[in-house]
XYZ file of C-alpha atoms in Angstrom:
412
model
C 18.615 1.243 34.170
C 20.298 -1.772 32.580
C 19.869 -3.807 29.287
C 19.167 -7.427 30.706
C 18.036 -9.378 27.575
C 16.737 -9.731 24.414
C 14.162 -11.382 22.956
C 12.776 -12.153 19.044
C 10.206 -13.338 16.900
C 8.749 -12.647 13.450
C 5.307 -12.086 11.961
C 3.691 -11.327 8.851
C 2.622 -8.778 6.722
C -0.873 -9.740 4.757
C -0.944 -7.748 1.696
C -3.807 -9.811 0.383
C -2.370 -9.320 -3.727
C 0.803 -9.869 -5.344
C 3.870 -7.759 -4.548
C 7.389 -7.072 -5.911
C 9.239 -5.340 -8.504
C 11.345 -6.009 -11.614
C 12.895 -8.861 -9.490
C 10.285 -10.988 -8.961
C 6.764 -11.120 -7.498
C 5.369 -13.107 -4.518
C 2.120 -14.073 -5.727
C 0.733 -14.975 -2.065
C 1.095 -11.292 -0.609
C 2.943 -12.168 2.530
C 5.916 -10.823 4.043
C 8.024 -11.797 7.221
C 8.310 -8.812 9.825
C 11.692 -9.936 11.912
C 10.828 -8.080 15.087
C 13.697 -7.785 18.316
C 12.258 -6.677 21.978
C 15.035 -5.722 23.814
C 14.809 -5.658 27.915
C 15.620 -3.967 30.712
C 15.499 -4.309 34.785
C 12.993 -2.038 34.999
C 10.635 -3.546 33.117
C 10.488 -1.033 30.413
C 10.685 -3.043 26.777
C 12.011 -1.882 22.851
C 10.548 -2.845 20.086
C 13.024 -2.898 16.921
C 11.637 -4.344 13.391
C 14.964 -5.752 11.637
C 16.529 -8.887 11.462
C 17.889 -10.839 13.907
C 21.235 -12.069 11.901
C 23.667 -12.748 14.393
C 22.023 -11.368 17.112
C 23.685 -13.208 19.715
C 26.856 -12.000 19.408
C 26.013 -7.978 18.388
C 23.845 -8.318 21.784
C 26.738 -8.909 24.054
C 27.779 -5.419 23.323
C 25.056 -4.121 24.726
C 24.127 -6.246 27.637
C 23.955 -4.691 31.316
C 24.544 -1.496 29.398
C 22.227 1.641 30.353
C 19.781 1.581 26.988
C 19.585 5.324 26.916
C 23.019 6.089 26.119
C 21.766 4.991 22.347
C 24.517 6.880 20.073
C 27.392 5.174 21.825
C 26.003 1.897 21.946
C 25.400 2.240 18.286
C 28.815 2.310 18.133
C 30.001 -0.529 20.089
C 27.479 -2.468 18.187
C 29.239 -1.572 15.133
C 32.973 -1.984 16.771
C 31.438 -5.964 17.633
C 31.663 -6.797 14.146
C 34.258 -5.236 13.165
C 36.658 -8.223 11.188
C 33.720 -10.234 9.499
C 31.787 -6.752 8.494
C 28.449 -4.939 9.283
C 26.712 -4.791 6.206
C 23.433 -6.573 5.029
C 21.494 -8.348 7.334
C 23.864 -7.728 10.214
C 23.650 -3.952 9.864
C 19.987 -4.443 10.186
C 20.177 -6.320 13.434
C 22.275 -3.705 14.742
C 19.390 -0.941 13.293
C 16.662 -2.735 15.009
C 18.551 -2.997 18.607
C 19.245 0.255 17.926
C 15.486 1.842 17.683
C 14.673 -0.523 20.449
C 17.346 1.043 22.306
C 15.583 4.983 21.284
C 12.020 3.139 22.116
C 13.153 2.523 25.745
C 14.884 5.960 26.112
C 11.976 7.746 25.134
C 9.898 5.849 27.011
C 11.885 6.429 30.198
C 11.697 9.931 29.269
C 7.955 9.976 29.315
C 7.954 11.126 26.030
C 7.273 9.995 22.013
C 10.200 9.623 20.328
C 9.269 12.333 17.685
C 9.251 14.686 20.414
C 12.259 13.692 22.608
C 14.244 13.890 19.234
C 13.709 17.455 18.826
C 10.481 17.472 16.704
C 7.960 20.253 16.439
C 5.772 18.745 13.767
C 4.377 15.125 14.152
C 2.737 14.983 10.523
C 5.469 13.591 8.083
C 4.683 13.878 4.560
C 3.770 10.814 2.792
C 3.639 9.316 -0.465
C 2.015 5.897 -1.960
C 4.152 2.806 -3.224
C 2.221 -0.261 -3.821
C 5.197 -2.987 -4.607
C 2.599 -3.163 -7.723
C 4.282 -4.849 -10.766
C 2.389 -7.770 -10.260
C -1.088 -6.152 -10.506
C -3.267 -5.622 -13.774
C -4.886 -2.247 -14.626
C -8.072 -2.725 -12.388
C -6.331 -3.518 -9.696
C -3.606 -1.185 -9.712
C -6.521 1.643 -10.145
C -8.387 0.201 -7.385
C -4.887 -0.229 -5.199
C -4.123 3.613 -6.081
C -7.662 4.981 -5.117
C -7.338 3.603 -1.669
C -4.079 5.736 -1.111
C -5.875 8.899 -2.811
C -8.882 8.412 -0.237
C -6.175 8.961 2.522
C -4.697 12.363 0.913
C -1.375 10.755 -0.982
C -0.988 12.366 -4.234
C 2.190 11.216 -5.045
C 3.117 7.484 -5.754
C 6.006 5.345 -6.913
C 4.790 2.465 -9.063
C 7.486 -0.311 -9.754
C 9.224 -1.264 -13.136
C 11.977 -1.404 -15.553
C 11.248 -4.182 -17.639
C 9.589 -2.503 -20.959
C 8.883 1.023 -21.237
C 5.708 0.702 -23.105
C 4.041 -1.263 -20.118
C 5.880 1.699 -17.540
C 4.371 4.303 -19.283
C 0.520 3.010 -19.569
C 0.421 1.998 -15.835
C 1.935 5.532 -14.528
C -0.254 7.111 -16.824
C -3.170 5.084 -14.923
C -2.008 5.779 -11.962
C -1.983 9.593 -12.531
C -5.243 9.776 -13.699
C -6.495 8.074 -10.147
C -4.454 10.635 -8.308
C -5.546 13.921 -10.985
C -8.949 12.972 -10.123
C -8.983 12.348 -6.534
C -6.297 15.827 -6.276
C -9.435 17.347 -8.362
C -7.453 17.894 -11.496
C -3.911 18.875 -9.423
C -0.850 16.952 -11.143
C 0.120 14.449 -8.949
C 4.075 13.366 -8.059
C 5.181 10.125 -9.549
C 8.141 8.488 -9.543
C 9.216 5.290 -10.969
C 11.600 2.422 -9.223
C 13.399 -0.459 -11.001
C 15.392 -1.949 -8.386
C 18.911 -1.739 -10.543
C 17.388 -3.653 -13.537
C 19.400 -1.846 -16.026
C 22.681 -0.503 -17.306
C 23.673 2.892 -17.713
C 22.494 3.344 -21.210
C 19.699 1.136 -20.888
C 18.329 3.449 -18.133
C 19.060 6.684 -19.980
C 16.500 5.820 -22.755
C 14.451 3.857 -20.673
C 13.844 7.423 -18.706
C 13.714 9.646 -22.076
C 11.323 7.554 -23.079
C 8.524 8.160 -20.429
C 9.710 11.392 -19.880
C 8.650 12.696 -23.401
C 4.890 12.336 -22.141
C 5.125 12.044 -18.105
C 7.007 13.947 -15.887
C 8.930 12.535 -12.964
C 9.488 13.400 -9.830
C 12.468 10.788 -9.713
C 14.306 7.421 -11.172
C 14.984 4.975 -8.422
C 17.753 2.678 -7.956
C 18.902 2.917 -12.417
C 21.794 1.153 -11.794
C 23.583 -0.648 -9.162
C 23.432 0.702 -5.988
C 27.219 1.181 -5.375
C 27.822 2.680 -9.271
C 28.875 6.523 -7.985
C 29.977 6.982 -12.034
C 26.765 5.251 -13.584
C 24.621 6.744 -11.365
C 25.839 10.191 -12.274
C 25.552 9.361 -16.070
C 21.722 8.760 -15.715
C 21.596 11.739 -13.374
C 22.898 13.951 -16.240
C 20.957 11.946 -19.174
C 17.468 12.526 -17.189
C 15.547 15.581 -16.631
C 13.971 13.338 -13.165
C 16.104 13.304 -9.799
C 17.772 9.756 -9.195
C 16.727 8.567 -5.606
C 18.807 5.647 -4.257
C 20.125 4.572 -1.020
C 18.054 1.746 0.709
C 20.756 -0.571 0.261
C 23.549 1.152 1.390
C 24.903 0.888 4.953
C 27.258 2.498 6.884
C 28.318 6.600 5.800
C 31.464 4.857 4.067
C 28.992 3.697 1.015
C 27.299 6.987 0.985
C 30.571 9.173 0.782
C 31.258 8.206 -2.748
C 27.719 8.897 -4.085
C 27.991 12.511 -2.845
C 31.351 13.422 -4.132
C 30.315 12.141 -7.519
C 27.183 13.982 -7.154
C 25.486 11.038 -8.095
C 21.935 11.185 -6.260
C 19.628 13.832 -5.672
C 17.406 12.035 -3.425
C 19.231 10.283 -0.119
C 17.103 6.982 0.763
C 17.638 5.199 3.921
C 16.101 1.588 4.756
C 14.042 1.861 8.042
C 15.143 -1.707 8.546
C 18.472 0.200 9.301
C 17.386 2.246 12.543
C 17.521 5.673 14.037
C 20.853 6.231 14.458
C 22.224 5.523 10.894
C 19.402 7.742 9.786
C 20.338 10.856 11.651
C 23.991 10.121 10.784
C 22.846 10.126 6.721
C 20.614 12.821 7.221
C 23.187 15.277 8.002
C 25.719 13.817 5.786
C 23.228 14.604 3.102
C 21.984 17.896 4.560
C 25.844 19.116 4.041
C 25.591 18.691 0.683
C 22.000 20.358 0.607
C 20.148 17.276 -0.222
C 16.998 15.876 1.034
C 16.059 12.840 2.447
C 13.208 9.967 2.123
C 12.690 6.704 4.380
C 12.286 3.290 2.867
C 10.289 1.008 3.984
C 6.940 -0.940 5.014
C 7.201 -0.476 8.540
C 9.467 2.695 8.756
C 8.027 3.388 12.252
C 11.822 4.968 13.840
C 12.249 6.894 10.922
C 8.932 8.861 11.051
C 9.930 9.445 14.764
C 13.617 10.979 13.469
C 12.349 12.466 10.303
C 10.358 15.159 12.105
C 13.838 16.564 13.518
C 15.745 16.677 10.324
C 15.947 19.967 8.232
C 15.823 17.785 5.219
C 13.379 15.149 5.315
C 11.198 15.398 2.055
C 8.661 12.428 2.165
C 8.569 8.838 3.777
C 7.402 5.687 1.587
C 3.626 4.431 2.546
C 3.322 1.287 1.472
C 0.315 -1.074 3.170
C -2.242 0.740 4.868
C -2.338 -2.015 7.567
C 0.328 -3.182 9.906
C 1.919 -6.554 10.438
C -0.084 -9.010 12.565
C 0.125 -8.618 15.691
C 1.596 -5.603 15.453
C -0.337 -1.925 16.473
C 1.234 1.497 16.438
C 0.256 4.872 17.683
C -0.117 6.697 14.426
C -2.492 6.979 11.710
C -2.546 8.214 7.933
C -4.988 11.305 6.822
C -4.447 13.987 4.489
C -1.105 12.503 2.571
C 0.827 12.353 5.714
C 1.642 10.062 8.569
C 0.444 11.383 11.737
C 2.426 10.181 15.102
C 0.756 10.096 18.262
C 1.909 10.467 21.746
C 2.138 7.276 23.236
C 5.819 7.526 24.433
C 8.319 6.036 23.086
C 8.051 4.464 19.410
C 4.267 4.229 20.165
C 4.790 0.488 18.885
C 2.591 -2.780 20.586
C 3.369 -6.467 20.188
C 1.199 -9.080 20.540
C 2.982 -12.095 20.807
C 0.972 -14.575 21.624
C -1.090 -13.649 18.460
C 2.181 -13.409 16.648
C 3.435 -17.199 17.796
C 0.312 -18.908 17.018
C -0.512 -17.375 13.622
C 0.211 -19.439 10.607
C 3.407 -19.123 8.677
C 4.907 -19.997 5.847
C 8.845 -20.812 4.898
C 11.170 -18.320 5.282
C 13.720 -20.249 2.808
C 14.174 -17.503 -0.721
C 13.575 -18.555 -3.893
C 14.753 -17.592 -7.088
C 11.452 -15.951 -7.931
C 11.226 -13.775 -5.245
C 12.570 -10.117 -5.550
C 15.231 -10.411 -3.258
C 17.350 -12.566 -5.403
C 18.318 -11.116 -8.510
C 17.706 -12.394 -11.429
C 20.285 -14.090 -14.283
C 19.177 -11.548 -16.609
C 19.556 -8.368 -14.856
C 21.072 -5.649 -16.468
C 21.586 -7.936 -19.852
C 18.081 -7.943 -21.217
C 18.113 -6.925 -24.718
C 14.409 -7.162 -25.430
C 11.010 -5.827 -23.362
C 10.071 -8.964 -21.116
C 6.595 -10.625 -21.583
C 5.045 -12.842 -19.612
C 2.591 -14.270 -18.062
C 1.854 -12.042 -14.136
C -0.703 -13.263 -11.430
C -2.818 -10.370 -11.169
C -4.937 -11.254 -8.013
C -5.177 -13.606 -5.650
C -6.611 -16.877 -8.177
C -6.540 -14.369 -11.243
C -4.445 -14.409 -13.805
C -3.541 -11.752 -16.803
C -1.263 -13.256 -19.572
C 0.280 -11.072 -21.848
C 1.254 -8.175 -20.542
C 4.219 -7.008 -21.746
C 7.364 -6.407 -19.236
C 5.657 -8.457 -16.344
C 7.380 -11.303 -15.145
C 5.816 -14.750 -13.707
C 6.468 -15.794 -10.304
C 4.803 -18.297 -8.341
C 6.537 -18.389 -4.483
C 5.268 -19.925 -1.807
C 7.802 -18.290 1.068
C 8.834 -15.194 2.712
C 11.222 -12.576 2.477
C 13.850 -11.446 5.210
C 12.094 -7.666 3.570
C 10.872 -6.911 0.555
C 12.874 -4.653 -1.848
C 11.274 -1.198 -1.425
């Protein structure tokens, strides 16, 4: 078998509300899904749900390759860009070849990938995370008791921006999930996408944690801070989860030796391969591991072969458009199903003709970081769009954001 082309396109993710975190908020609820089908000349197809940066040029170290020799081709992938760099957006073209790539040798095998990876178990524990800062009380209830109808008693709500306003909407949130879980204490854990500094996240944490207890503090500080992330992992009684952004073992290695995260995260955006390699970087320092993402597809496959694995981020109930998989949620857990390979179908011809909208970021949207970041001095309040033609003014610690495009992904 040989790798004979590539092909990509992107769809959408409908959320139908708000979504976003301390960065910003799209207030249309729509996503891009970059998608790359990789081909072979035996007809057999990969799907891979990542970015296509560069894709051109990554791709010719794969072409008329045999696709199931994955690891290795990982590999070359990352030996292609060696000079100008692999990280960002590039990594995650090289992560979605590379789950195509375990798609089509699964798929050859006869087998789902879960299983050809070694997995016993195809129910992967799951736990809620709405992208919710932009939603008022009624509908972050109502968001919250659609993941407690499918089992998930454990959810990380999004924040940072004034502890007051964190600790009324997990409390809200917990009551949903104590009263769905039939008075068992749910898990919650809180994410602020590296809105603060050391200190500032310290006290932010103390704070809520004199009346809540959480499961962990995501992302406190800047992603690549080894020494401020160890601070607020000794200044908290939570575990500090972090990880998404990193790529490559070389950013992880530092984290570890400073003991600076509990909780290893990996992006799904960033495929198979780099998971596996993380997860057992991690397992030798007896830490577990949790996915990222909206579509983290692969990394439900891999996580059932890990020793580590702890629990993958649900976030929309729905897939992309055009977009259907062979799994389903019941019981607080994704279950896979045995469609080989990544159990993943594209419809393209749905995907080309449905409507989109720009792809060009703003400075509103939570991928760009805001001037502020890390230097606010006071609680923020402002005005948040609360529904789709609703709007809640004066909440306090919820930023305004009107965007009208999509994101290459949404921070998770």
């Amino acid at each position: 078998m040989r790798i004979t082309g590539y092909r990509t396109l992107t769809t959408v993710q409908e959320w139908g509300r708000p979504v976003g975190d301390a960065n910003g908020v799209f207030t249309d609820g729509a996503t891009s899904v970059p998608i790359i089908v990789v081909e072979t000349d035996e007809g057999i197809t990969g799907v891979g749900l990542g970015p296509h940066a560069d894709v051109e040029r990554i791709f010719a170290a794969i072409d008329g390759e045999d696709p199931r020799a994955v690891t290795t081709l990982y590999d070359r992938m990352l030996r292609q860009t060696f000079k100008a760099g692999h990280g960002g957006s590039v990594f995650g073209t090289i992560g979605a070849l590379d789950t195509a790539l375990w798609d089509i040798k699964a798929q050859a095998a006869g087998q789902p990938l879960w299983r050809l990876l070694g997995g016993r178990d195809r129910r992967v524990p799951a736990y809620a995370s709405g992208l919710d800062i932009g939603l008022d009380d009624d509908d972050l209830a109502a968001a919250y008791t659609v993941y407690a109808r499918h089992g998930l008693r454990a959810a990380k709500l999004k924040g940072g921006l004034d502890i007051e306003r964190d600790r009324h909407r997990l409390h809200v949130v917990r009551d949903v999930l104590t009263e769905a879980g039939r008075g068992q204490r749910p898990g919650l854990m809180l994410d602020v996408n590296e809105a603060w500094t050391r200190k500032q996240a310290v006290r932010h944490v103390c704070e809520l944690e004199r009346t809540l207890d959480l499961v962990w503090i995501e992302e406190p500080v800047r992603r690549w801070d080894a020494e401020g992330l160890a601070v607020v992992g000794r200044g908290v009684r939570a575990s500090v989860a972090t990880g998404e952004n990193l790529t490559g073992l070389e950013q992880y290695r530092p984290l570890l030796a400073a003991s600076a995260v509990d909780i290893v995260q990996m992006a799904a955006v960033w495929g198979v391969t780099h998971f596996l390699r993380v997860a057992a970087l991690a397992h030798a320092y007896d830490l577990p591991v949790s996915p990222i993402g909206n579509s983290p597809v692969g990394l439900l496959h891999a996580a059932t072969s890990v020793p580590n694995h702890l629990v993958s981020e649900l976030q929309d109930l729905r897939p992309p458009v055009g977009i259907t998989r062979d799994l389903h949620v019941e019981d607080g857990a994704f279950v896979l199903g045995d469609t080989p390979g990544l159990g993943v179908t594209i419809a393209e011809e749905e995907i080309r003709t449905y409507p989109r909208r720009s792809d060009v970021p703003t400075p509103d949207g939570p991928n760009v970081r805001p001037e502020r970041a890390g230097r606010r001095l006071l609680a923020e309040v402002d005005q948040v769009v609360a529904g789709p033609g609703r709007h809640v003014t004066g909440l306090p610690g919820t930023p305004a954001h009107h965007h009208d495009g999509l994101p290459s992904a949404v921070g998770h």
